[in-house]
XYZ file of C-alpha atoms in Angstrom:
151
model
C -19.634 17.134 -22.442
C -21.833 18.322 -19.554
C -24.585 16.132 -19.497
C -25.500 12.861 -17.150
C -23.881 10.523 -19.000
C -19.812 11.773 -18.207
C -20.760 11.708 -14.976
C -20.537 8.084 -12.603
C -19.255 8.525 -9.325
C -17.517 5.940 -7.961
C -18.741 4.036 -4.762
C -16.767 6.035 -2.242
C -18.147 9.609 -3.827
C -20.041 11.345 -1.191
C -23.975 12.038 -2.785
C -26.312 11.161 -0.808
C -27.670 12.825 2.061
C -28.978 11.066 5.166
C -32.808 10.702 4.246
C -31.563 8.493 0.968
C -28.933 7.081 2.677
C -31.429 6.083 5.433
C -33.775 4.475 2.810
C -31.292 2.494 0.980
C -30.039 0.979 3.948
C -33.752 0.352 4.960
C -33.417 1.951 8.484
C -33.855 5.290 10.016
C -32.060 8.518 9.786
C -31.425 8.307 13.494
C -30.087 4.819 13.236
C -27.210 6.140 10.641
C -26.795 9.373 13.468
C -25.850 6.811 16.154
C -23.537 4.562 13.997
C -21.764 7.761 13.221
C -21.078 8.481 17.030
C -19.808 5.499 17.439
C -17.724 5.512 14.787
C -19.385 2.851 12.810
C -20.195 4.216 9.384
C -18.396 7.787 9.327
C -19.860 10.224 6.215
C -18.452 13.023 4.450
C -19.606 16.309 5.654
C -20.578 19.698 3.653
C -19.411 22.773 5.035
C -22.053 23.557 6.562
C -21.645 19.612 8.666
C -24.470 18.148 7.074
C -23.524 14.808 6.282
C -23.245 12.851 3.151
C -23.170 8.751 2.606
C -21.460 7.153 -0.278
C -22.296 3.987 -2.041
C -19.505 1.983 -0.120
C -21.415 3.993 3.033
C -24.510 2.255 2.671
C -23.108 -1.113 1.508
C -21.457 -0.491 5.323
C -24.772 0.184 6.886
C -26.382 -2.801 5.054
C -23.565 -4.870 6.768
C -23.611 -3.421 9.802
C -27.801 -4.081 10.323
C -26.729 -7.529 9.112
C -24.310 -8.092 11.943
C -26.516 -6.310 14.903
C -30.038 -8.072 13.632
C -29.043 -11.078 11.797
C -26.052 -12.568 13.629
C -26.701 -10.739 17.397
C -23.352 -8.850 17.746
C -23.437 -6.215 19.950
C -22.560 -2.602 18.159
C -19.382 -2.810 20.246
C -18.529 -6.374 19.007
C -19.313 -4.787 15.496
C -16.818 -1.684 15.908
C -14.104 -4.715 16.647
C -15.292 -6.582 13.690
C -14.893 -3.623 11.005
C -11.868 -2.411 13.075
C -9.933 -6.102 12.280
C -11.579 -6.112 8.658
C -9.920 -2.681 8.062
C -6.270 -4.208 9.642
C -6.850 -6.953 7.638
C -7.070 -5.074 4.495
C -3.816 -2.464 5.505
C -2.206 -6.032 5.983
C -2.894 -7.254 2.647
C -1.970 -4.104 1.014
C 1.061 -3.653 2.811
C 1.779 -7.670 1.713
C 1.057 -6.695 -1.692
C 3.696 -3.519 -1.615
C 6.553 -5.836 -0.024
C 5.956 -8.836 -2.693
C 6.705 -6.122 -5.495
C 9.440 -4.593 -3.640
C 10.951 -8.034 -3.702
C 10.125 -8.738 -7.183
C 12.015 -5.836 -8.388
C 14.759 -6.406 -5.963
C 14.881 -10.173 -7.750
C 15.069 -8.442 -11.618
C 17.669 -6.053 -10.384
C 19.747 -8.431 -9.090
C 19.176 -11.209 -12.275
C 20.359 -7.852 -13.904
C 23.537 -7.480 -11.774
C 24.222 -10.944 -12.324
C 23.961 -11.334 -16.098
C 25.940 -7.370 -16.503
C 29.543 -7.408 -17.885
C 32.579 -6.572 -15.427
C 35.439 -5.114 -16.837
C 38.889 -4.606 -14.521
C 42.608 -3.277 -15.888
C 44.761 -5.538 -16.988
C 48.302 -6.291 -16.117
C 49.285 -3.891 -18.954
C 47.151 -1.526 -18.101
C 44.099 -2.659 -21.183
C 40.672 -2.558 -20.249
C 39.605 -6.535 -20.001
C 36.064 -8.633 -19.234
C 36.377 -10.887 -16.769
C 33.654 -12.726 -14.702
C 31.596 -11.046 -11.660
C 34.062 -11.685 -8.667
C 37.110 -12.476 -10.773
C 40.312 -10.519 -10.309
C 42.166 -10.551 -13.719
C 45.202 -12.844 -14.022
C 48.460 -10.896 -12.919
C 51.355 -11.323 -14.604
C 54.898 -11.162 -13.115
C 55.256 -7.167 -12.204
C 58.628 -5.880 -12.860
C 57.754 -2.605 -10.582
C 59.602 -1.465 -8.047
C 58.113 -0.192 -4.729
C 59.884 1.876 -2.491
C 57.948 1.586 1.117
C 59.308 4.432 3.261
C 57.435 4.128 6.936
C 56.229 7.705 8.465
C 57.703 8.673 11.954
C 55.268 10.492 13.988
């Protein structure tokens, strides 16, 4: 189906060009150039360079116009801000990862623990016995000859 409806990008698909961008986040086009010098709010770009804001873009540039006029941070103190925000988020991500790591670890081991163990016998049978048990040994009528090696 090719019409309007299957499409509905996502908030980080790239769509709008700087002029929208610019009037969504209620500020000039030359206000989004300078946040992406400094690295504030970086678009896609065409390949031709011409750059192209998502809706998680804008939400950004909302934020950052927030920070600078609202609350008086500096643009540098804002590039800090988004910089820990963005740590932050790796962090909790990366905390996420190792708590399911550790789950499965857990279930594998429960699984270890409730898996049958099977050793040989003293007459040789295959016999269950419990995780870290040695089977009982009888009395072995064997003979071993031990014959030390001379080097």
């Amino acid at each position: 189906m090719d019409d309007a409806r299957s499409f509905s990008p996502d908030d980080d698909s790239p769509i709008f060009v700087i002029s929208v961008a610019a009037t969504l986040a209620g500020m000039h086009a030359q206000t989004l150039r300078q946040y992406d010098r400094l690295g504030l709010v970086s678009p896609s770009r065409t390949r031709g360079g011409g750059r192209r804001y998502s809706g998680r873009d804008v939400a950004m540039l909302r934020e950052v116009q927030r920070l600078s006029q609202e609350e008086g941070v500096s643009l540098a103190g804002i590039q800090r801000i988004l910089e820990l925000e963005n740590q932050v988020a790796a962090l909790r991500g990366r905390v996420l990862e190792l708590t399911d790591e550790l789950e499965r670890s857990r279930l594998a081991s429960q699984a270890r623990s409730t898996s049958r163990v099977f050793a040989v016998g003293p007459t040789g049978d295959v016999i269950a016995v419990r995780a870290g048990q040695r089977p009982r040994m009888q009395r072995s009528q064997a003979l071993v000859v031990w014959r030390p090696s001379h080097h």
